[in-house]
Amino acid sequence: MKGNRRSGTRETAIAAVALLIVLVVPFVHRSPAFEDFVIRLSSMALFATSLNLLVGNTGMVSFGHGMFYGLGAYAFALMMQMTELSLPVAAMLAVLFTTVAALCVGAICVRLSTDYFAFITLAFQMLIYSVIISWQSLTGGDQGLRGGLPRREIFGFDLASQLHLYQCCAVVAVLGLLALRHISASPFGQTLRMIRDNESRTGFLGVVLWRARLWAFTIAGGFAGLGGVLAALFVSGAYPELADWPNSGQAIFAVMLGGINSFLGPVLGAAILLALNDAVARVTEYQGLVLGIVILIFALGLRRGVLDFLRVAWSKDSQ
Amino acid sequence: MSAVITRRTVLAAGTASLLAAPWVARAQANTLRIGMQSILSGPIALLGTSSRNALMMEQDRINAAGGFLGRQIEIVYRDSKGQPQEAARIARELVNSSGCELLIDAEASSASFAVQEVVRSLDVACIHTNSETSSLTADPKIRAPTAFRVARQGVHDAVAGSIYLAEYASAKKLNKWATCSPDYAYGRDTTAQYLQFFKQFKPDLEVITEAWPKLGQPDFTEVITKLIQAKPQALFTLLYAGDLSAFVNQGNIYALFAQMAVATPNVDYPVLAAIKNLPAGIQSATRYLETFPDTPANKEWGQAYFKKWNERPTNWSWQNTVAMQFYEQAIKKANALDGKALAAALSGMRIYTPFGVDGTITMRDDHTTIGYAIGWGQTIPKEPFIVDVKAADWGKIIELETEWKKQQRYI
Amino acid sequence: MDLHALGACLTTSACVVTQTTSGLIVGMLLFLVAAGVTLIFGVLKIVNFAHGTFYMLGGYVAYTTLGVTDSYMLAVLAGALSMALFGVVFERALISRVYGSNVLMQLLICYAVVLIFDDLVKIVWGPEFHAMGMPQAFQVPPLFIAGGVVPPFYAVLIGIAALIAIVLGLGLSMTRLGKTVRAAAINAQMVSALGVNTTLLFAIVFAVGGGLAGLAGALAAPVRSLSPGMGFSVLIESFIVTVIGGMGSIAGALASALLIGLVRGFGTIGFPQFTDGLIYIVMIAILLLRPQGLFGRRL
């Protein structure tokens, strides 16, 4: 208990330092590309880390996590375009909406065992994607929500300014990650790990498995929605691709590349994936070829995510 | 010990360089960089590659003539894979970190709207070269001050096509029509537009069935039998590229083309070349055709393209070529590269080009081009593939376009 | 939604016959592609997300072979055999390294293969689409059977698909190899301990699975377009078929492929803009009511 609290303080301190560094950078050197990168990373990191709450923590492999990312983006963008709500209120309502959606989908899905759970989440994602595409009058169909988001100022922040957007995204992401870390380290997080390691034994201890899983699924959905809100801010709209299958794939790769057993693994994975994408896009149009080879090297060479690999390598070295 | 350090260092250095790579600033040379983004991979990569081919030819031509404002130009190509969020990122990256001073947005519709929002916030000059969705420039809320379109526009094509088809349908007494278009925004909006004008010119027109296959659907069997079931006299389809080719091949084995007349605006050279048993007598618009307008300049350009790339140009190829021609003239006129000055120069500009129906194309004040070649004819299975081409009447197109814009409350 | 049209169709026999026939045609082609996925999963518990790549490569190999030899028969054989070989290489070089590991690891490796080969196809055959064209022998008018229209080409395709269903079904239940394969599906370690070379067995399963996908790609090439990335939609479809039918069940794959064919056949009349949504709803309903699929065993 005591150890928990101390590590909690330590993590908050780490988060504060990280945030401080990110916020100071633009005052030392303005680099629009770096700022864009951090904005996209904020969104992707929340998305991937929330997925890892399911995959790494609970052992639930979801193939359809992108649906909540997409729903968050659409809910937020639609509220901004159709109502006069202020930005933070619209963002919070969007996250709430996504959380409720995750609760509903989860209530149907979580009782299924591993493989079937993966397939049914994928099926739900495809259903939601085809609804977004078909409901053209509301969503704009495959062309997405166009016309941009109205840029209302909040507390003197103007999100049309890249710097302000950058600061806002960094703060939201760090707070979001901290909250996820807290959940993962809490007794509830311990229960989830117990379910992952041995579900029948956990059941014998009196834990209602489906309820714990449903909570995890709902929370993960909510944070994915928050990631989606940031994505909508970055592209100034919402597009069906955000809710599509390959986007779930991106999050899965981020998780796998970074490491499922380290909390910061998915964040690092997201950073590698984005940086790789940006770097490769500059030198070749055969991005798939390069990305595919890199994935193979990771999957067959390291056989685990980078951070997991480093931790294993580190502990071997220390011996 | 040293081995340990090496391993750690290598890992750390590797990770660091991986993360740092995208931001390593490039040395600023005196060359003028122009950013071009499009779909260069996946099923519709032809959109990007045939645009890029045309731009490479333009780059050579312009540099040989001394470049822009005395600077040699270099076009920087990026693949967005057609994803709007990636398109938005690339547009910002091209301007912010790759040092591009002008943009060519050769994206398909949805990504072009994402680019439009970026251009609005960056104030850089941008020409959309492949997005045909009318609202991109017609809707004053979506139009951006420094973004222009050099491409066909959905509503122009719809008016021109409907006039031609109404005459054709009246002459052949074809009243019962069916439609078969891809089930996404382009397919639905454009079909609705065509039908609206079509009915205006031919009030006794009856649409007895509609089929909406998915984009990229591999198997059209159930759609084809549905169409044959309904026994229409004629079929209007907006399928294009690989989908059109698959539809024709699958329709052929059901003898679909013997049972109804067929009209489509989307027959481009690659489709003509890929379809092995192209049925004769399909009513078709010209996307790009060497023989329309039938001028030496047009033929010469088409031949030069074929000679250089060993494939025929697409509709996208001419559009990107004209975009560079507009930039060339506008930069000369404005003697500057910044978005505002170029926007002022481009508005209302008229240039001489082989792709105009009268040898010129005009950039209208509402940031979209008029006067480009639109014609309808019918297919034959061998060169020149489309014959009896009738040029559309631009006066009529603009008149009806204005009416449509009023209906949409754009003006 | 057009329920009126659907009602009108269901009450005219010509429409029912024609759309049912189309549904069967669509379904049989789907089965041809999905059979490989379900076979590989049934035995190896590997979800082959790269199946669409086999289908695509089979089509391209057939396209090139036809160009060189001018024989559709040879083209189909080349497509199928080359993909059988590719299946073995794929299994030995990559998949064999992740047996028993997380399903996400398999997904990752398969996705890498999909990315790599989509680009390789683009490099070798170019980014534009190709069409093979109908072989001369099939350029004949369609047959009219009981008011339904059946093109001869599709009749042949259905015949081949039915033959494969029978051979696979009987092969698995009657032959010694089939029995060994089924035994390995239940307990590979035990089968191995009994002196069976399971390494070889697994390679054979991948050869058959890959060969089936290559065959499907080659057979469908005359009527479909070839383009890089064409495997994706096929993968999704065969995935749905496999899930609905029951992972690992050949009979289930056949039944669910036909079911989806019929949903498409009548969906296009009743719900022309929501046919895909309809299929996903069927998939969700099946997963909820009978997660193991129509014909599957519980895992």
PDB file of C-alpha atoms in Angstrom, chain A residues 141-297:
ATOM      1  CA  GLY A 141     -20.378   9.677 -45.511  1.00  0.00           C
ATOM      2  CA  ASP A 142     -17.004   8.713 -46.854  1.00  0.00           C
ATOM      3  CA  GLN A 143     -16.000  12.332 -47.393  1.00  0.00           C
ATOM      4  CA  GLY A 144     -16.079  12.912 -43.682  1.00  0.00           C
ATOM      5  CA  LEU A 145     -17.206  15.989 -41.788  1.00  0.00           C
ATOM      6  CA  ARG A 146     -16.013  18.897 -43.859  1.00  0.00           C
ATOM      7  CA  GLY A 147     -15.870  22.612 -43.398  1.00  0.00           C
ATOM      8  CA  GLY A 148     -13.532  22.572 -40.417  1.00  0.00           C
ATOM      9  CA  LEU A 149     -14.247  22.924 -36.696  1.00  0.00           C
ATOM     10  CA  PRO A 150     -15.195  26.324 -35.366  1.00  0.00           C
ATOM     11  CA  ARG A 151     -12.198  27.539 -33.400  1.00  0.00           C
ATOM     12  CA  ARG A 152     -13.668  28.903 -30.214  1.00  0.00           C
ATOM     13  CA  GLU A 153     -11.257  30.367 -27.767  1.00  0.00           C
ATOM     14  CA  ILE A 154     -11.041  28.794 -24.330  1.00  0.00           C
ATOM     15  CA  PHE A 155      -9.340  30.469 -21.395  1.00  0.00           C
ATOM     16  CA  GLY A 156      -7.381  32.626 -23.815  1.00  0.00           C
ATOM     17  CA  PHE A 157      -6.308  29.578 -25.780  1.00  0.00           C
ATOM     18  CA  ASP A 158      -6.914  29.731 -29.504  1.00  0.00           C
ATOM     19  CA  LEU A 159      -6.728  26.267 -30.976  1.00  0.00           C
ATOM     20  CA  ALA A 160      -6.209  27.609 -34.470  1.00  0.00           C
ATOM     21  CA  SER A 161      -2.742  28.495 -33.263  1.00  0.00           C
ATOM     22  CA  GLN A 162      -0.474  25.515 -33.599  1.00  0.00           C
ATOM     23  CA  LEU A 163       1.394  26.376 -30.413  1.00  0.00           C
ATOM     24  CA  HIS A 164      -1.775  26.469 -28.338  1.00  0.00           C
ATOM     25  CA  LEU A 165      -3.034  23.243 -29.857  1.00  0.00           C
ATOM     26  CA  TYR A 166       0.323  21.665 -29.092  1.00  0.00           C
ATOM     27  CA  GLN A 167       0.238  22.758 -25.470  1.00  0.00           C
ATOM     28  CA  CYS A 168      -3.347  21.665 -25.036  1.00  0.00           C
ATOM     29  CA  CYS A 169      -2.760  18.208 -26.547  1.00  0.00           C
ATOM     30  CA  ALA A 170       0.392  17.625 -24.499  1.00  0.00           C
ATOM     31  CA  VAL A 171      -1.400  18.470 -21.251  1.00  0.00           C
ATOM     32  CA  VAL A 172      -4.424  16.327 -22.069  1.00  0.00           C
ATOM     33  CA  ALA A 173      -2.268  13.383 -23.107  1.00  0.00           C
ATOM     34  CA  VAL A 174      -0.059  13.484 -20.023  1.00  0.00           C
ATOM     35  CA  LEU A 175      -3.068  13.764 -17.710  1.00  0.00           C
ATOM     36  CA  GLY A 176      -4.832  10.976 -19.573  1.00  0.00           C
ATOM     37  CA  LEU A 177      -1.811   8.686 -19.419  1.00  0.00           C
ATOM     38  CA  LEU A 178      -1.390   9.440 -15.720  1.00  0.00           C
ATOM     39  CA  ALA A 179      -5.007   8.476 -15.113  1.00  0.00           C
ATOM     40  CA  LEU A 180      -4.551   5.259 -17.070  1.00  0.00           C
ATOM     41  CA  ARG A 181      -1.388   4.504 -15.109  1.00  0.00           C
ATOM     42  CA  HIS A 182      -3.281   5.057 -11.908  1.00  0.00           C
ATOM     43  CA  ILE A 183      -6.031   2.675 -12.993  1.00  0.00           C
ATOM     44  CA  SER A 184      -3.536   0.061 -14.053  1.00  0.00           C
ATOM     45  CA  ALA A 185      -1.667   0.240 -10.711  1.00  0.00           C
ATOM     46  CA  SER A 186      -4.819   0.231  -8.610  1.00  0.00           C
ATOM     47  CA  PRO A 187      -6.302  -2.887  -6.979  1.00  0.00           C
ATOM     48  CA  PHE A 188      -8.698  -2.993  -9.931  1.00  0.00           C
ATOM     49  CA  GLY A 189      -5.697  -3.124 -12.264  1.00  0.00           C
ATOM     50  CA  GLN A 190      -4.288  -5.999 -10.178  1.00  0.00           C
ATOM     51  CA  THR A 191      -7.570  -7.864 -10.582  1.00  0.00           C
ATOM     52  CA  LEU A 192      -7.371  -7.414 -14.358  1.00  0.00           C
ATOM     53  CA  ARG A 193      -3.865  -8.874 -14.402  1.00  0.00           C
ATOM     54  CA  MET A 194      -5.063 -11.797 -12.321  1.00  0.00           C
ATOM     55  CA  ILE A 195      -7.785 -12.437 -14.893  1.00  0.00           C
ATOM     56  CA  ARG A 196      -5.172 -12.321 -17.629  1.00  0.00           C
ATOM     57  CA  ASP A 197      -2.894 -14.799 -15.877  1.00  0.00           C
ATOM     58  CA  ASN A 198      -5.491 -17.277 -14.693  1.00  0.00           C
ATOM     59  CA  GLU A 199      -9.153 -16.526 -15.130  1.00  0.00           C
ATOM     60  CA  SER A 200     -10.575 -19.610 -13.435  1.00  0.00           C
ATOM     61  CA  ARG A 201      -8.517 -19.044 -10.301  1.00  0.00           C
ATOM     62  CA  THR A 202      -9.596 -15.401 -10.248  1.00  0.00           C
ATOM     63  CA  GLY A 203     -13.170 -16.565 -10.587  1.00  0.00           C
ATOM     64  CA  PHE A 204     -12.756 -18.851  -7.593  1.00  0.00           C
ATOM     65  CA  LEU A 205     -11.653 -15.865  -5.543  1.00  0.00           C
ATOM     66  CA  GLY A 206     -15.086 -14.377  -6.034  1.00  0.00           C
ATOM     67  CA  VAL A 207     -14.299 -11.872  -8.765  1.00  0.00           C
ATOM     68  CA  VAL A 208     -17.148 -11.535 -11.235  1.00  0.00           C
ATOM     69  CA  LEU A 209     -15.112 -11.932 -14.418  1.00  0.00           C
ATOM     70  CA  TRP A 210     -17.452 -10.373 -16.936  1.00  0.00           C
ATOM     71  CA  ARG A 211     -18.030  -7.334 -14.719  1.00  0.00           C
ATOM     72  CA  ALA A 212     -14.314  -6.623 -14.334  1.00  0.00           C
ATOM     73  CA  ARG A 213     -13.802  -7.117 -18.063  1.00  0.00           C
ATOM     74  CA  LEU A 214     -16.708  -4.857 -18.877  1.00  0.00           C
ATOM     75  CA  TRP A 215     -15.251  -2.110 -16.680  1.00  0.00           C
ATOM     76  CA  ALA A 216     -11.903  -2.459 -18.390  1.00  0.00           C
ATOM     77  CA  PHE A 217     -13.545  -2.367 -21.822  1.00  0.00           C
ATOM     78  CA  THR A 218     -15.610   0.690 -20.943  1.00  0.00           C
ATOM     79  CA  ILE A 219     -12.678   2.633 -19.510  1.00  0.00           C
ATOM     80  CA  ALA A 220     -10.476   1.729 -22.474  1.00  0.00           C
ATOM     81  CA  GLY A 221     -13.214   2.859 -24.855  1.00  0.00           C
ATOM     82  CA  GLY A 222     -13.516   6.205 -23.065  1.00  0.00           C
ATOM     83  CA  PHE A 223      -9.797   6.932 -23.299  1.00  0.00           C
ATOM     84  CA  ALA A 224      -9.719   5.879 -26.947  1.00  0.00           C
ATOM     85  CA  GLY A 225     -12.506   8.418 -27.437  1.00  0.00           C
ATOM     86  CA  LEU A 226     -10.334  11.081 -25.822  1.00  0.00           C
ATOM     87  CA  GLY A 227      -7.592  10.186 -28.302  1.00  0.00           C
ATOM     88  CA  GLY A 228     -10.181  10.578 -31.059  1.00  0.00           C
ATOM     89  CA  VAL A 229     -11.075  14.069 -29.822  1.00  0.00           C
ATOM     90  CA  LEU A 230      -7.424  15.116 -30.167  1.00  0.00           C
ATOM     91  CA  ALA A 231      -7.315  13.563 -33.642  1.00  0.00           C
ATOM     92  CA  ALA A 232     -10.398  15.558 -34.652  1.00  0.00           C
ATOM     93  CA  LEU A 233      -8.689  18.731 -33.425  1.00  0.00           C
ATOM     94  CA  PHE A 234      -5.589  17.971 -35.470  1.00  0.00           C
ATOM     95  CA  VAL A 235      -7.374  17.308 -38.764  1.00  0.00           C
ATOM     96  CA  SER A 236     -10.097  19.851 -38.009  1.00  0.00           C
ATOM     97  CA  GLY A 237     -12.879  17.425 -38.837  1.00  0.00           C
ATOM     98  CA  ALA A 238     -13.638  13.726 -38.632  1.00  0.00           C
ATOM     99  CA  TYR A 239     -13.161  11.048 -41.268  1.00  0.00           C
ATOM    100  CA  PRO A 240     -14.424   7.472 -41.481  1.00  0.00           C
ATOM    101  CA  GLU A 241     -10.827   6.223 -41.768  1.00  0.00           C
ATOM    102  CA  LEU A 242     -10.472   7.067 -38.075  1.00  0.00           C
ATOM    103  CA  ALA A 243     -13.009   4.339 -37.268  1.00  0.00           C
ATOM    104  CA  ASP A 244     -11.769   1.869 -39.842  1.00  0.00           C
ATOM    105  CA  TRP A 245     -10.076  -1.473 -39.426  1.00  0.00           C
ATOM    106  CA  PRO A 246      -6.545  -0.387 -40.411  1.00  0.00           C
ATOM    107  CA  ASN A 247      -6.671   2.237 -37.680  1.00  0.00           C
ATOM    108  CA  SER A 248      -7.285  -0.446 -35.058  1.00  0.00           C
ATOM    109  CA  GLY A 249      -4.362  -2.212 -36.675  1.00  0.00           C
ATOM    110  CA  GLN A 250      -2.178   0.863 -36.112  1.00  0.00           C
ATOM    111  CA  ALA A 251      -2.944   0.786 -32.406  1.00  0.00           C
ATOM    112  CA  ILE A 252      -2.250  -2.937 -32.237  1.00  0.00           C
ATOM    113  CA  PHE A 253       1.115  -2.428 -33.929  1.00  0.00           C
ATOM    114  CA  ALA A 254       1.978   0.427 -31.624  1.00  0.00           C
ATOM    115  CA  VAL A 255       1.234  -1.800 -28.647  1.00  0.00           C
ATOM    116  CA  MET A 256       3.169  -4.736 -30.055  1.00  0.00           C
ATOM    117  CA  LEU A 257       6.153  -2.670 -31.188  1.00  0.00           C
ATOM    118  CA  GLY A 258       6.463  -0.829 -27.893  1.00  0.00           C
ATOM    119  CA  GLY A 259       5.803  -3.751 -25.580  1.00  0.00           C
ATOM    120  CA  ILE A 260       2.625  -5.005 -23.945  1.00  0.00           C
ATOM    121  CA  ASN A 261       4.139  -5.538 -20.505  1.00  0.00           C
ATOM    122  CA  SER A 262       5.459  -2.019 -19.992  1.00  0.00           C
ATOM    123  CA  PHE A 263       3.084   0.829 -19.289  1.00  0.00           C
ATOM    124  CA  LEU A 264       4.958   3.224 -21.563  1.00  0.00           C
ATOM    125  CA  GLY A 265       5.439   0.542 -24.242  1.00  0.00           C
ATOM    126  CA  PRO A 266       2.460   1.630 -26.363  1.00  0.00           C
ATOM    127  CA  VAL A 267       3.554   5.277 -26.139  1.00  0.00           C
ATOM    128  CA  LEU A 268       7.007   4.380 -27.427  1.00  0.00           C
ATOM    129  CA  GLY A 269       5.436   2.098 -30.024  1.00  0.00           C
ATOM    130  CA  ALA A 270       3.184   4.915 -31.220  1.00  0.00           C
ATOM    131  CA  ALA A 271       6.190   7.231 -31.439  1.00  0.00           C
ATOM    132  CA  ILE A 272       8.187   4.690 -33.446  1.00  0.00           C
ATOM    133  CA  LEU A 273       5.300   4.001 -35.777  1.00  0.00           C
ATOM    134  CA  LEU A 274       4.605   7.692 -36.445  1.00  0.00           C
ATOM    135  CA  ALA A 275       8.280   8.572 -36.850  1.00  0.00           C
ATOM    136  CA  LEU A 276       8.820   5.610 -39.132  1.00  0.00           C
ATOM    137  CA  ASN A 277       5.817   6.600 -41.209  1.00  0.00           C
ATOM    138  CA  ASP A 278       7.005  10.208 -41.497  1.00  0.00           C
ATOM    139  CA  ALA A 279      10.597   9.268 -42.277  1.00  0.00           C
ATOM    140  CA  VAL A 280       9.745   6.589 -44.824  1.00  0.00           C
ATOM    141  CA  ALA A 281       7.160   8.780 -46.544  1.00  0.00           C
ATOM    142  CA  ARG A 282       9.955  11.210 -47.354  1.00  0.00           C
ATOM    143  CA  VAL A 283      12.247   8.766 -49.073  1.00  0.00           C
ATOM    144  CA  THR A 284      10.093   6.236 -50.875  1.00  0.00           C
ATOM    145  CA  GLU A 285       6.614   5.561 -52.126  1.00  0.00           C
ATOM    146  CA  TYR A 286       7.119   1.901 -51.205  1.00  0.00           C
ATOM    147  CA  GLN A 287       6.231   2.532 -47.590  1.00  0.00           C
ATOM    148  CA  GLY A 288       4.507  -0.807 -47.187  1.00  0.00           C
ATOM    149  CA  LEU A 289       7.661  -2.622 -48.216  1.00  0.00           C
ATOM    150  CA  VAL A 290       9.796  -0.793 -45.675  1.00  0.00           C
ATOM    151  CA  LEU A 291       7.227  -0.932 -42.874  1.00  0.00           C
ATOM    152  CA  GLY A 292       6.609  -4.619 -43.517  1.00  0.00           C
ATOM    153  CA  ILE A 293      10.301  -5.447 -43.296  1.00  0.00           C
ATOM    154  CA  VAL A 294      10.676  -3.417 -40.098  1.00  0.00           C
ATOM    155  CA  ILE A 295       7.691  -5.213 -38.554  1.00  0.00           C
ATOM    156  CA  LEU A 296       9.187  -8.580 -39.473  1.00  0.00           C
ATOM    157  CA  ILE A 297      12.495  -7.633 -37.895  1.00  0.00           C
TER     158      ILE A 297
END
